[in-house]
């Protein structure tokens, strides 16, 4: 019987390995500190301002520069790369005919002032491992990448957003060294190439494009490890999921706070406030890294009749009547919880940071503009498939994204920013593929997620607030301090602050191990209560501080007593209907 079980376990592991694309053993995800690499090389850029004949790009749009990049593979399928490019300024790489770099037809000015610099963010998708079979000994590797970034032209002291796509080809010389060839095409705004000579270029659809061609060397960092089958990998690694594993969909409602360039953010409500819906589909390639494609539709379902900062500015209601605005984006997601605390399939709370790249369009104008941003998302898992999420991000677009006529800026520096706040649900399409082996995967999926002790939280929170209420009432009766507004002599301590901090401390006790954001939110809300009591002249600052201390002390006392009492098997707490029942067994 034991031999039969072992045989089935081995067979299951082999099937999972085949699903993951491994030929010679189990492929495991590297830890966050592994599989980093550096690239250094030279490149040639071919700039092409909007409306100019590309056949004349040599020599008018040609420049040379230096590339430096730091990258990491999260799995053999997907990685990220941050890249720095300095163009048209280095000795021995001069092109005296770079006429199409701003200032227009003044190539020496651009070079003398320092050329231009660009910072790129790339998501690397290894096409061989993504659609084919993973081979640890493969020499040639081809990767496709979408790109987002910013550039700055010293020649005209202007910058711009950029977005593009490219291909990276690497040839491995040994386990540490490789050579690479890189080609990309990017779109950028008029502050980068072009000038007053080319009116209107760079705003949305009338952008400037340029090719970047690079050659260089690549070196892996850190200790080299075998990614397949080694004992160390099996002990520390997580089984790499297949291409169809760990996909999810999410949908939610959102509120956006639009802020065109040059407008006072203090007036964003209601002038720049809109509501909308969003939907996304994504995949986690490792417990730390994933990608998500997202669509957002704003100001098309729920109208804000007070909005003024959407085109057309003379009749902003027309924006709603014409369908509002929409954004399509790709998010690169980093699960901060798993990076810092390690992967745990039973964890409910997850904090994820993301960077975003995409396009935004106003239907009323038919315009398009590049979009980039960053944000943070918090998810709470209800069961094996369903989660709740809340996220907040900040995004920037060039001026046509919200109508450059409003900002008065026709170059990329006239950018518009907006906050995006979302709430919704996430649904996992398939089973979790991140486990150390087939048996642990089976056990973890068969077991329900460990939950919180909700009855204990409810009882302890109410008890903590009750103790705080009794304490503040007794102190008010003894101290007799007059309120700042002279309404009575019950100022010390603040009862609102006492009960708010008692509740916040109870949330801290229950949720701190899973997510630091819950107690942070609780304490922030309690602090806001205290500030409001001072601002409305109901309390002095020392009243609020004393109330906060009383509330925290009340929670500490209540939870300490709870732990002492409820460790006794003869005492139990339960919920029946709308009541909370305390049962004491008397022997």
Coordinates of C-alpha atoms in Angstrom, one line a residue:
X1 CA 0.0 0.0 0.0
X2 CA 2.8 2.4 0.9
X3 CA 4.6 1.7 -2.3
X4 CA 1.4 2.4 -4.3
X5 CA 1.0 5.8 -2.6
X6 CA 4.7 6.7 -3.2
X7 CA 4.3 5.7 -6.9
X8 CA 1.2 7.9 -7.3
X9 CA 3.0 10.8 -5.6
X10 CA 6.0 10.4 -8.0
X11 CA 3.6 10.3 -10.9
X12 CA 1.8 13.4 -9.8
X13 CA 5.1 15.3 -9.4
X14 CA 6.1 14.2 -12.9
X15 CA 2.8 15.4 -14.4
X16 CA 3.1 18.8 -12.7
X17 CA 6.7 19.1 -13.9
X18 CA 5.5 18.4 -17.5
X19 CA 2.8 21.0 -17.1
X20 CA 5.3 23.5 -15.9
X21 CA 7.5 22.8 -19.0
X22 CA 10.4 21.0 -17.3
X23 CA 12.2 18.1 -19.0
X24 CA 14.8 17.1 -16.4
X25 CA 13.0 17.7 -13.1
X26 CA 10.9 20.1 -11.2
X27 CA 11.2 23.8 -12.2
X28 CA 10.9 26.0 -9.1
X29 CA 10.5 29.7 -8.8
X30 CA 13.6 31.5 -7.6
X31 CA 13.4 33.6 -4.4
X32 CA 13.1 37.4 -4.6
X33 CA 16.9 37.8 -4.2
X34 CA 17.8 35.4 -7.0
X35 CA 18.0 35.6 -10.8
X36 CA 19.0 39.2 -11.0
X37 CA 21.1 40.4 -13.9
X38 CA 22.8 43.6 -15.2
X39 CA 23.1 44.7 -18.9
X40 CA 25.5 47.3 -20.2
X41 CA 25.7 48.3 -23.9
X42 CA 25.6 50.9 -26.7
X43 CA 22.6 51.9 -28.7
X44 CA 21.6 53.9 -31.8
X45 CA 18.3 55.8 -31.8
X46 CA 16.3 56.8 -34.9
X47 CA 14.0 59.7 -34.1
X48 CA 11.1 60.5 -36.4
X49 CA 8.9 63.6 -35.6
X50 CA 5.3 63.4 -36.6
X51 CA 4.7 64.3 -40.2
X52 CA 8.4 63.8 -41.3
X53 CA 9.5 61.3 -44.0
X54 CA 11.2 58.3 -42.3
X55 CA 13.4 57.8 -45.3
X56 CA 15.3 60.9 -44.2
X57 CA 15.9 59.6 -40.6
X58 CA 19.5 58.9 -41.6
X59 CA 21.3 61.1 -40.7
X60 CA 18.7 63.7 -39.5
X61 CA 17.2 61.5 -36.7
X62 CA 20.2 59.4 -35.8
X63 CA 21.9 59.5 -32.4
X64 CA 24.1 57.3 -30.3
X65 CA 24.2 56.6 -26.6
X66 CA 24.8 54.3 -23.6
X67 CA 22.4 51.8 -21.9
X68 CA 22.6 50.4 -18.4
X69 CA 19.9 48.0 -17.0
X70 CA 19.1 46.1 -13.9
X71 CA 16.6 43.2 -14.2
X72 CA 15.2 40.1 -12.6
X73 CA 13.5 36.9 -13.8
X74 CA 10.7 36.0 -11.4
X75 CA 10.1 32.8 -13.3
X76 CA 11.6 31.4 -16.5
X77 CA 8.5 32.9 -18.2
X78 CA 8.4 36.5 -16.9
X79 CA 10.7 39.2 -15.5
X80 CA 11.1 42.9 -15.2
X81 CA 13.8 45.3 -16.3
X82 CA 14.6 48.9 -15.4
X83 CA 16.8 50.6 -18.0
X84 CA 18.6 54.0 -18.2
X85 CA 19.6 55.5 -21.5
X86 CA 21.8 58.6 -22.1
X87 CA 21.9 59.7 -25.7
X88 CA 23.7 62.2 -27.9
X89 CA 26.1 63.5 -25.3
X90 CA 29.0 61.0 -24.8
X91 CA 32.5 61.6 -26.4
X92 CA 33.3 59.6 -29.5
X93 CA 29.5 59.1 -30.2
X94 CA 28.7 62.4 -31.8
X95 CA 26.4 62.7 -34.8
X96 CA 26.7 66.3 -36.2
X97 CA 23.5 65.8 -38.2
X98 CA 20.9 65.0 -35.5
X99 CA 18.6 67.7 -36.9
X100 CA 15.4 66.2 -35.6
X101 CA 16.3 66.4 -31.9
X102 CA 14.9 69.5 -30.3
X103 CA 15.8 72.3 -30.6
X104 CA 14.8 71.5 -34.2
X105 CA 17.6 71.7 -36.8
X106 CA 20.2 72.8 -34.1
X107 CA 22.0 69.5 -33.4
X108 CA 25.0 71.1 -31.8
X109 CA 22.8 72.9 -29.2
X110 CA 21.2 69.6 -28.1
X111 CA 24.6 67.9 -27.7
X112 CA 26.2 70.8 -25.9
X113 CA 23.4 70.9 -23.3
X114 CA 23.7 67.2 -22.6
X115 CA 21.5 65.4 -25.1
X116 CA 18.7 63.5 -23.6
X117 CA 18.1 60.8 -20.9
X118 CA 15.4 58.2 -20.7
X119 CA 14.2 55.8 -18.0
X120 CA 12.4 52.7 -19.1
X121 CA 10.4 50.0 -17.3
X122 CA 10.0 46.8 -19.3
X123 CA 8.0 43.6 -18.6
X124 CA 10.1 40.7 -20.1
X125 CA 8.1 37.8 -21.5
X126 CA 10.3 34.9 -22.6
X127 CA 8.5 33.5 -25.6
X128 CA 10.2 30.1 -25.6
X129 CA 9.3 29.4 -22.0
X130 CA 5.9 31.1 -22.2
X131 CA 4.6 29.1 -25.2
X132 CA 7.1 26.2 -25.5
X133 CA 9.1 24.0 -23.3
X134 CA 11.4 25.3 -20.6
X135 CA 15.0 24.1 -21.1
X136 CA 17.6 25.1 -18.5
X137 CA 20.4 24.6 -21.1
X138 CA 18.9 26.7 -23.9
X139 CA 21.5 29.1 -25.4
X140 CA 19.3 31.4 -27.4
X141 CA 16.3 33.2 -25.7
X142 CA 13.9 35.6 -27.3
X143 CA 11.8 37.9 -25.1
X144 CA 9.0 40.3 -26.0
X145 CA 8.4 43.3 -23.8
X146 CA 6.0 46.2 -23.4
X147 CA 7.7 49.4 -22.2
X148 CA 6.7 52.5 -20.3
X149 CA 8.9 55.4 -19.2
X150 CA 9.8 59.0 -19.2
X151 CA 12.4 61.0 -21.1
X152 CA 14.0 64.4 -20.7
X153 CA 15.6 66.5 -23.4
X154 CA 18.3 68.9 -22.0
X155 CA 18.3 70.7 -25.3
X156 CA 14.9 72.3 -24.6
X157 CA 14.5 71.4 -20.9
X158 CA 11.3 69.4 -21.5
X159 CA 10.2 65.9 -20.8
X160 CA 7.6 63.5 -21.9
X161 CA 5.9 60.2 -21.1
X162 CA 6.7 57.4 -23.5
X163 CA 5.3 53.9 -24.3
X164 CA 6.5 51.2 -26.6
X165 CA 7.2 47.6 -27.4
X166 CA 10.4 45.7 -28.2
X167 CA 12.3 42.4 -28.6
X168 CA 15.3 41.2 -26.6
X169 CA 17.5 38.4 -28.0
X170 CA 20.2 36.9 -25.7
X171 CA 23.0 34.4 -26.4
X172 CA 24.4 32.7 -23.4
X173 CA 28.2 32.3 -23.3
X174 CA 28.3 30.5 -20.0
X175 CA 26.3 30.2 -16.8
X176 CA 27.0 33.8 -15.9
X177 CA 27.7 35.8 -19.1
X178 CA 25.6 36.5 -22.1
X179 CA 25.5 38.9 -25.0
X180 CA 22.3 40.6 -26.2
X181 CA 20.6 42.5 -29.0
X182 CA 17.7 44.8 -28.3
X183 CA 15.3 46.6 -30.6
X184 CA 12.3 48.7 -29.5
X185 CA 9.8 51.2 -31.0
X186 CA 8.5 54.0 -28.7
X187 CA 6.0 56.9 -29.0
X188 CA 6.8 60.1 -27.2
X189 CA 5.5 63.7 -27.0
X190 CA 6.6 66.8 -28.7
X191 CA 8.8 68.0 -25.8
X192 CA 11.2 65.3 -26.8
X193 CA 11.6 65.5 -30.5
X194 CA 10.2 68.3 -32.7
X195 CA 9.7 71.9 -31.8
X196 CA 7.7 75.0 -32.8
X197 CA 8.6 74.1 -36.4
X198 CA 6.2 71.1 -36.1
X199 CA 3.1 72.5 -34.5
X200 CA 0.9 70.1 -32.5
X201 CA 3.1 67.1 -32.5
X202 CA 3.3 64.9 -29.4
X203 CA -0.2 65.6 -28.1
X204 CA -2.0 62.3 -28.0
X205 CA -2.4 60.7 -31.4
X206 CA 0.1 63.2 -33.1
X207 CA 3.0 61.7 -31.2
X208 CA 6.6 61.3 -32.2
X209 CA 8.1 57.9 -32.7
X210 CA 11.6 56.5 -32.5
X211 CA 13.5 53.2 -32.8
X212 CA 16.1 52.1 -30.4
X213 CA 18.7 49.5 -31.4
X214 CA 21.1 48.2 -28.7
X215 CA 24.0 45.7 -28.4
X216 CA 25.8 44.8 -25.2
X217 CA 26.8 42.3 -22.5
X218 CA 24.7 40.7 -19.7
X219 CA 25.9 39.2 -16.4
X220 CA 24.0 37.3 -13.8
X221 CA 24.4 38.5 -10.2
X222 CA 24.7 36.4 -7.0
X223 CA 25.4 32.8 -6.4
X224 CA 24.5 30.5 -9.3
X225 CA 22.1 27.7 -8.4
X226 CA 20.5 24.9 -10.3
X227 CA 16.9 25.6 -11.0
X228 CA 15.8 21.9 -11.5
X229 CA 15.6 19.0 -9.2
X230 CA 18.3 19.9 -6.6
X231 CA 17.7 19.2 -3.0
X232 CA 18.2 22.9 -2.1
X233 CA 15.6 23.9 -4.7
X234 CA 13.1 21.4 -3.5
X235 CA 13.5 22.5 0.1
X236 CA 13.3 26.3 -0.6
X237 CA 11.5 26.7 -3.9
X238 CA 7.9 26.9 -4.9
X239 CA 6.7 24.7 -7.7
X240 CA 6.4 26.9 -10.8
X241 CA 2.8 27.0 -12.1
X242 CA 1.7 26.2 -15.6
X243 CA 0.6 28.8 -18.2
X244 CA -3.1 28.3 -17.4
X245 CA -2.7 28.4 -13.6
X246 CA -3.4 31.3 -11.2
X247 CA -5.5 33.4 -13.6
X248 CA -8.0 35.7 -12.1
X249 CA -10.7 38.2 -13.1
X250 CA -11.8 41.2 -11.1
X251 CA -14.5 43.9 -11.4
X252 CA -15.2 46.9 -9.4
X253 CA -16.5 50.5 -9.1
X254 CA -14.2 53.4 -8.9
X255 CA -14.0 57.1 -8.1
X256 CA -11.5 59.3 -10.0
X257 CA -10.2 62.7 -8.9
X258 CA -9.1 64.3 -12.2
X259 CA -6.6 67.2 -12.0
X260 CA -5.6 68.9 -15.3
X261 CA -2.3 70.7 -15.4
X262 CA -2.4 74.1 -13.7
X263 CA -5.7 73.6 -11.9
X264 CA -6.0 73.9 -8.1
X265 CA -6.3 70.4 -6.6
X266 CA -8.2 71.9 -3.7
X267 CA -11.2 72.3 -6.1
X268 CA -11.0 68.7 -7.5
X269 CA -14.3 68.0 -5.6
X270 CA -16.6 68.5 -7.3
X271 CA -15.0 69.9 -10.5
X272 CA -12.8 66.9 -11.2
X273 CA -14.8 64.1 -9.5
X274 CA -16.1 61.3 -11.7
X275 CA -17.4 57.7 -11.1
X276 CA -17.0 54.6 -13.2
X277 CA -16.5 50.9 -13.4
X278 CA -13.5 48.7 -14.2
X279 CA -12.7 45.2 -15.1
X280 CA -9.4 43.2 -15.4
X281 CA -8.0 39.8 -16.1
X282 CA -4.6 38.8 -14.8
X283 CA -2.2 36.0 -13.9
X284 CA 0.3 35.4 -11.1
X285 CA 3.5 34.0 -12.6
X286 CA 5.0 33.5 -9.2
X287 CA 3.8 34.2 -5.6
X288 CA 5.6 37.6 -5.9
X289 CA 4.9 38.8 -9.5
X290 CA 2.0 39.0 -11.9
X291 CA 0.5 40.9 -14.8
X292 CA -3.0 42.3 -15.2
X293 CA -4.8 43.8 -18.2
X294 CA -7.3 46.4 -17.1
X295 CA -10.2 48.4 -18.7
X296 CA -11.7 51.5 -17.0
X297 CA -14.8 53.3 -18.1
X298 CA -15.4 56.7 -16.4
X299 CA -18.2 59.3 -16.5
X300 CA -20.3 57.1 -18.7
X301 CA -22.8 55.5 -16.3
X302 CA -23.1 57.8 -13.3
X303 CA -23.0 61.6 -14.0
X304 CA -21.5 64.2 -11.9
X305 CA -23.3 67.3 -13.0
X306 CA -20.8 69.6 -11.2
X307 CA -17.8 68.4 -13.2
X308 CA -16.0 71.2 -15.0
X309 CA -12.5 69.8 -15.7
X310 CA -13.4 67.5 -18.6
X311 CA -13.6 68.5 -22.3
X312 CA -15.3 70.3 -23.8
X313 CA -14.7 72.9 -21.2
X314 CA -17.5 75.1 -22.4
X315 CA -20.0 72.3 -21.9
X316 CA -18.6 69.5 -19.7
X317 CA -21.9 67.7 -19.6
X318 CA -21.3 66.8 -23.2
X319 CA -18.5 64.6 -22.1
X320 CA -21.0 62.4 -20.2
X321 CA -23.5 62.5 -23.1
X322 CA -20.8 61.3 -25.6
X323 CA -19.8 58.4 -23.4
X324 CA -17.2 59.8 -21.0
X325 CA -13.6 58.5 -21.1
X326 CA -11.9 55.1 -21.1
X327 CA -8.5 53.8 -20.2
X328 CA -6.8 50.5 -21.2
X329 CA -3.7 49.6 -19.2
X330 CA -1.3 46.8 -18.3
X331 CA -0.2 46.5 -14.6
X332 CA 2.9 44.9 -13.4
X333 CA 2.1 43.6 -9.9
X334 CA 4.5 42.9 -7.0
X335 CA 3.0 41.1 -4.0
X336 CA 4.8 42.9 -1.2
X337 CA 3.4 40.6 1.5
X338 CA 5.0 37.5 -0.2
X339 CA 8.2 39.3 -0.9
X340 CA 8.7 40.4 2.7
X341 CA 6.9 37.6 4.7
X342 CA 7.3 34.6 2.4
X343 CA 4.6 32.7 0.6
X344 CA 1.8 31.1 2.7
X345 CA -1.2 29.6 0.9
X346 CA -3.4 30.1 4.0
X347 CA -2.8 33.9 4.2
X348 CA -5.9 36.0 3.7
X349 CA -4.6 39.5 3.5
X350 CA -2.3 40.6 0.7
X351 CA -0.7 43.9 -0.1
X352 CA 0.3 44.4 -3.7
X353 CA 2.1 47.3 -5.4
X354 CA 1.7 47.9 -9.1
X355 CA 3.0 50.1 -11.9
X356 CA 0.7 50.9 -14.8
X357 CA 1.1 51.7 -18.5
X358 CA -1.6 52.3 -21.0
X359 CA -3.6 54.7 -23.1
X360 CA -6.6 57.0 -22.2
X361 CA -9.2 58.3 -24.6
X362 CA -11.9 61.0 -24.4
X363 CA -14.8 59.9 -26.6
X364 CA -16.1 63.4 -27.0
X365 CA -12.9 64.4 -28.8
X366 CA -11.7 61.1 -30.2
X367 CA -8.3 61.7 -28.6
X368 CA -5.8 59.3 -27.2
X369 CA -2.9 59.8 -24.9
X370 CA -0.3 57.7 -23.2
X371 CA -0.9 56.9 -19.5
X372 CA 1.4 55.7 -16.7
X373 CA 1.0 55.4 -13.0
X374 CA 1.5 53.5 -9.8
X375 CA -0.6 52.3 -6.9
X376 CA -1.2 49.9 -4.1
X377 CA -4.0 47.3 -3.7
X378 CA -5.2 45.4 -0.6
X379 CA -7.1 42.1 -1.0
X380 CA -8.9 40.0 1.6
X381 CA -9.6 36.4 0.7
X382 CA -13.1 35.1 1.6
X383 CA -12.7 31.6 0.4
X384 CA -10.5 29.6 -2.1
X385 CA -11.6 31.5 -5.1
X386 CA -13.3 34.8 -4.1
X387 CA -11.6 37.9 -2.6
X388 CA -12.5 41.5 -2.0
X389 CA -10.1 44.3 -3.0
X390 CA -9.6 48.0 -2.5
X391 CA -6.9 50.0 -4.4
X392 CA -5.7 53.5 -4.8
X393 CA -3.4 54.7 -7.5
X394 CA -2.1 57.9 -9.2
X395 CA -1.8 58.2 -12.9
X396 CA -0.4 60.8 -15.3
X397 CA -1.3 61.4 -19.0
X398 CA -0.3 64.0 -21.5
X399 CA -2.6 67.0 -21.9
X400 CA -4.9 65.5 -24.6
X401 CA -6.0 62.8 -22.1
X402 CA -8.2 65.5 -20.6
X403 CA -8.1 68.1 -23.3
X404 CA -5.0 70.3 -23.8
X405 CA -7.2 73.3 -24.6
X406 CA -8.1 73.4 -20.9
X407 CA -4.5 73.5 -19.7
X408 CA -3.2 75.8 -22.4
X409 CA -0.2 73.5 -22.9
X410 CA 0.6 71.8 -26.2
X411 CA 3.7 70.0 -25.1
X412 CA 4.2 67.0 -22.9
X413 CA 5.1 69.0 -19.8
X414 CA 1.4 70.0 -19.7
X415 CA 0.5 66.7 -18.2
X416 CA -2.7 65.8 -16.3
X417 CA -2.8 63.7 -13.2
X418 CA -5.6 61.9 -11.4
X419 CA -6.2 59.6 -8.4
X420 CA -8.1 56.4 -9.0
X421 CA -9.8 54.7 -6.0
X422 CA -11.4 51.3 -6.6
X423 CA -13.4 48.7 -4.7
X424 CA -14.6 45.3 -6.0
X425 CA -14.2 41.6 -6.1
X426 CA -11.6 39.2 -7.4
X427 CA -12.4 35.7 -8.6
X428 CA -9.7 33.0 -9.2
X429 CA -10.4 31.1 -12.5
X430 CA -8.3 28.1 -11.6
X431 CA -6.7 26.4 -8.6
X432 CA -3.6 27.7 -6.9
X433 CA -0.5 26.4 -8.6
X434 CA 2.1 27.5 -6.1
X435 CA 3.0 24.6 -3.8
X436 CA 6.2 22.9 -2.8
X437 CA 5.0 19.5 -4.1
X438 CA 1.9 17.8 -5.3
X439 CA 1.0 16.4 -1.8
X440 CA 1.2 19.8 -0.1
X441 CA -0.9 21.2 -2.9
X442 CA -3.6 18.5 -2.4
X443 CA -3.6 19.0 1.4
X444 CA -3.7 22.8 1.3
X445 CA -6.5 22.9 -1.3
X446 CA -8.6 20.3 0.6
X447 CA -8.4 22.3 3.9
X448 CA -10.5 25.4 4.4
X449 CA -8.7 28.7 5.0
X450 CA -8.0 29.5 8.6
X451 CA -10.5 32.2 9.7
X452 CA -10.6 34.8 12.3
X453 CA -12.5 34.3 15.6
X454 CA -15.3 36.7 14.8
X455 CA -17.3 36.0 18.0
X456 CA -14.2 36.8 20.1
X457 CA -13.5 39.9 18.1
X458 CA -17.0 41.1 18.5
X459 CA -17.2 40.4 22.2
X460 CA -13.8 41.8 23.0
X461 CA -14.4 45.0 21.0
X462 CA -17.7 45.7 22.7
X463 CA -16.2 44.9 26.1
X464 CA -13.2 47.2 25.5
X465 CA -15.5 50.1 24.5
X466 CA -17.7 49.4 27.5
X467 CA -14.7 49.5 29.9
X468 CA -13.5 52.7 28.1
X469 CA -16.9 54.3 28.5
X470 CA -17.1 53.4 32.2
X471 CA -13.6 54.8 32.8
X472 CA -14.2 58.1 31.0
X473 CA -17.5 58.6 32.9
X474 CA -15.8 58.1 36.2
X475 CA -12.9 60.4 35.4
X476 CA -15.3 63.2 34.1
X477 CA -17.1 63.0 37.4
X478 CA -13.9 63.4 39.4
X479 CA -11.9 65.9 37.3
X480 CA -14.7 68.5 36.3
X481 CA -12.6 70.2 33.6
X482 CA -14.4 72.8 31.5
X483 CA -14.7 72.3 27.8
X484 CA -13.1 74.8 25.4
X485 CA -16.5 76.0 24.2
X486 CA -17.6 76.5 27.9
X487 CA -20.7 74.3 27.4
X488 CA -20.1 72.1 30.5
X489 CA -17.3 70.8 32.8
X490 CA -17.0 67.3 31.3
X491 CA -14.0 67.9 29.0
X492 CA -11.4 65.4 30.6
X493 CA -10.9 62.8 29.1
X494 CA -12.4 62.6 25.6
X495 CA -14.9 59.8 25.6
X496 CA -15.1 59.7 21.8
X497 CA -11.3 59.3 21.6
X498 CA -11.4 56.6 24.3
X499 CA -13.9 54.4 22.6
X500 CA -12.4 55.0 19.1
X501 CA -8.9 53.9 20.3
X502 CA -10.4 50.9 22.2
X503 CA -12.0 49.7 18.9
X504 CA -8.8 50.4 16.9
X505 CA -6.7 48.5 19.4
X506 CA -9.1 45.5 19.2
X507 CA -8.7 45.5 15.4
X508 CA -4.9 45.7 15.9
X509 CA -5.0 42.6 18.2
X510 CA -7.0 40.5 15.7
X511 CA -5.5 41.5 12.3
X512 CA -1.9 42.6 12.8
X513 CA -0.4 39.2 11.9
X514 CA -2.1 39.2 8.5
X515 CA -2.1 42.8 7.5
X516 CA -0.5 45.9 9.0
X517 CA -2.9 48.0 7.0
X518 CA -6.0 47.1 9.0
X519 CA -4.6 48.5 12.3
X520 CA -3.1 51.5 10.5
X521 CA -6.6 52.3 9.1
X522 CA -8.1 51.8 12.6
X523 CA -5.7 54.1 14.3
X524 CA -6.0 56.6 11.5
X525 CA -9.7 56.7 11.9
X526 CA -9.4 57.0 15.7
X527 CA -6.9 59.8 15.3
X528 CA -9.3 61.6 13.0
X529 CA -12.0 61.4 15.7
X530 CA -9.6 63.0 18.2
X531 CA -8.6 65.8 15.8
X532 CA -12.3 66.5 15.0
X533 CA -13.0 66.9 18.8
X534 CA -10.3 69.4 19.2
X535 CA -11.1 71.3 15.9
X536 CA -14.8 71.7 17.1
X537 CA -13.7 73.1 20.5
X538 CA -15.2 70.2 22.4
X539 CA -11.9 69.1 23.9
X540 CA -8.3 70.2 24.6
X541 CA -5.4 68.2 23.1
X542 CA -4.6 66.7 26.5
X543 CA -8.2 65.4 26.8
X544 CA -7.8 63.5 23.5
X545 CA -4.4 62.1 24.4
X546 CA -5.8 60.9 27.8
X547 CA -8.8 59.4 26.1
X548 CA -6.6 57.5 23.6
X549 CA -4.5 56.1 26.4
X550 CA -7.7 55.1 28.3
X551 CA -9.1 53.3 25.2
X552 CA -5.9 51.4 24.5
X553 CA -5.5 50.4 28.1
X554 CA -9.1 49.2 28.2
X555 CA -8.6 47.0 25.1
X556 CA -5.4 45.6 26.6
X557 CA -7.2 44.7 29.9
X558 CA -10.2 43.2 28.1
X559 CA -8.1 41.1 25.7
X560 CA -5.9 39.9 28.5
X561 CA -8.9 38.8 30.6
X562 CA -10.4 37.2 27.5
X563 CA -7.3 35.1 26.9
X564 CA -7.3 34.0 30.5
X565 CA -11.0 33.1 30.7
X566 CA -11.6 31.6 27.2
X567 CA -8.7 29.2 27.5
X568 CA -10.9 27.3 29.9
X569 CA -12.9 24.6 28.0
X570 CA -15.8 25.2 30.3
X571 CA -16.5 28.7 28.8
X572 CA -17.6 29.2 25.2
X573 CA -18.9 32.1 23.1
X574 CA -21.2 31.7 20.1
X575 CA -23.6 33.5 17.8
X576 CA -27.2 32.5 17.3
X577 CA -29.4 34.7 15.1
X578 CA -28.9 38.3 16.2
X579 CA -27.5 37.4 19.6
X580 CA -24.1 36.6 21.1
X581 CA -24.3 33.8 23.6
X582 CA -22.0 33.1 26.6
X583 CA -22.1 29.6 27.8
X584 CA -20.5 28.5 31.1
X585 CA -20.4 24.9 32.0
X586 CA -20.5 24.3 35.8
X587 CA -19.1 21.0 36.9

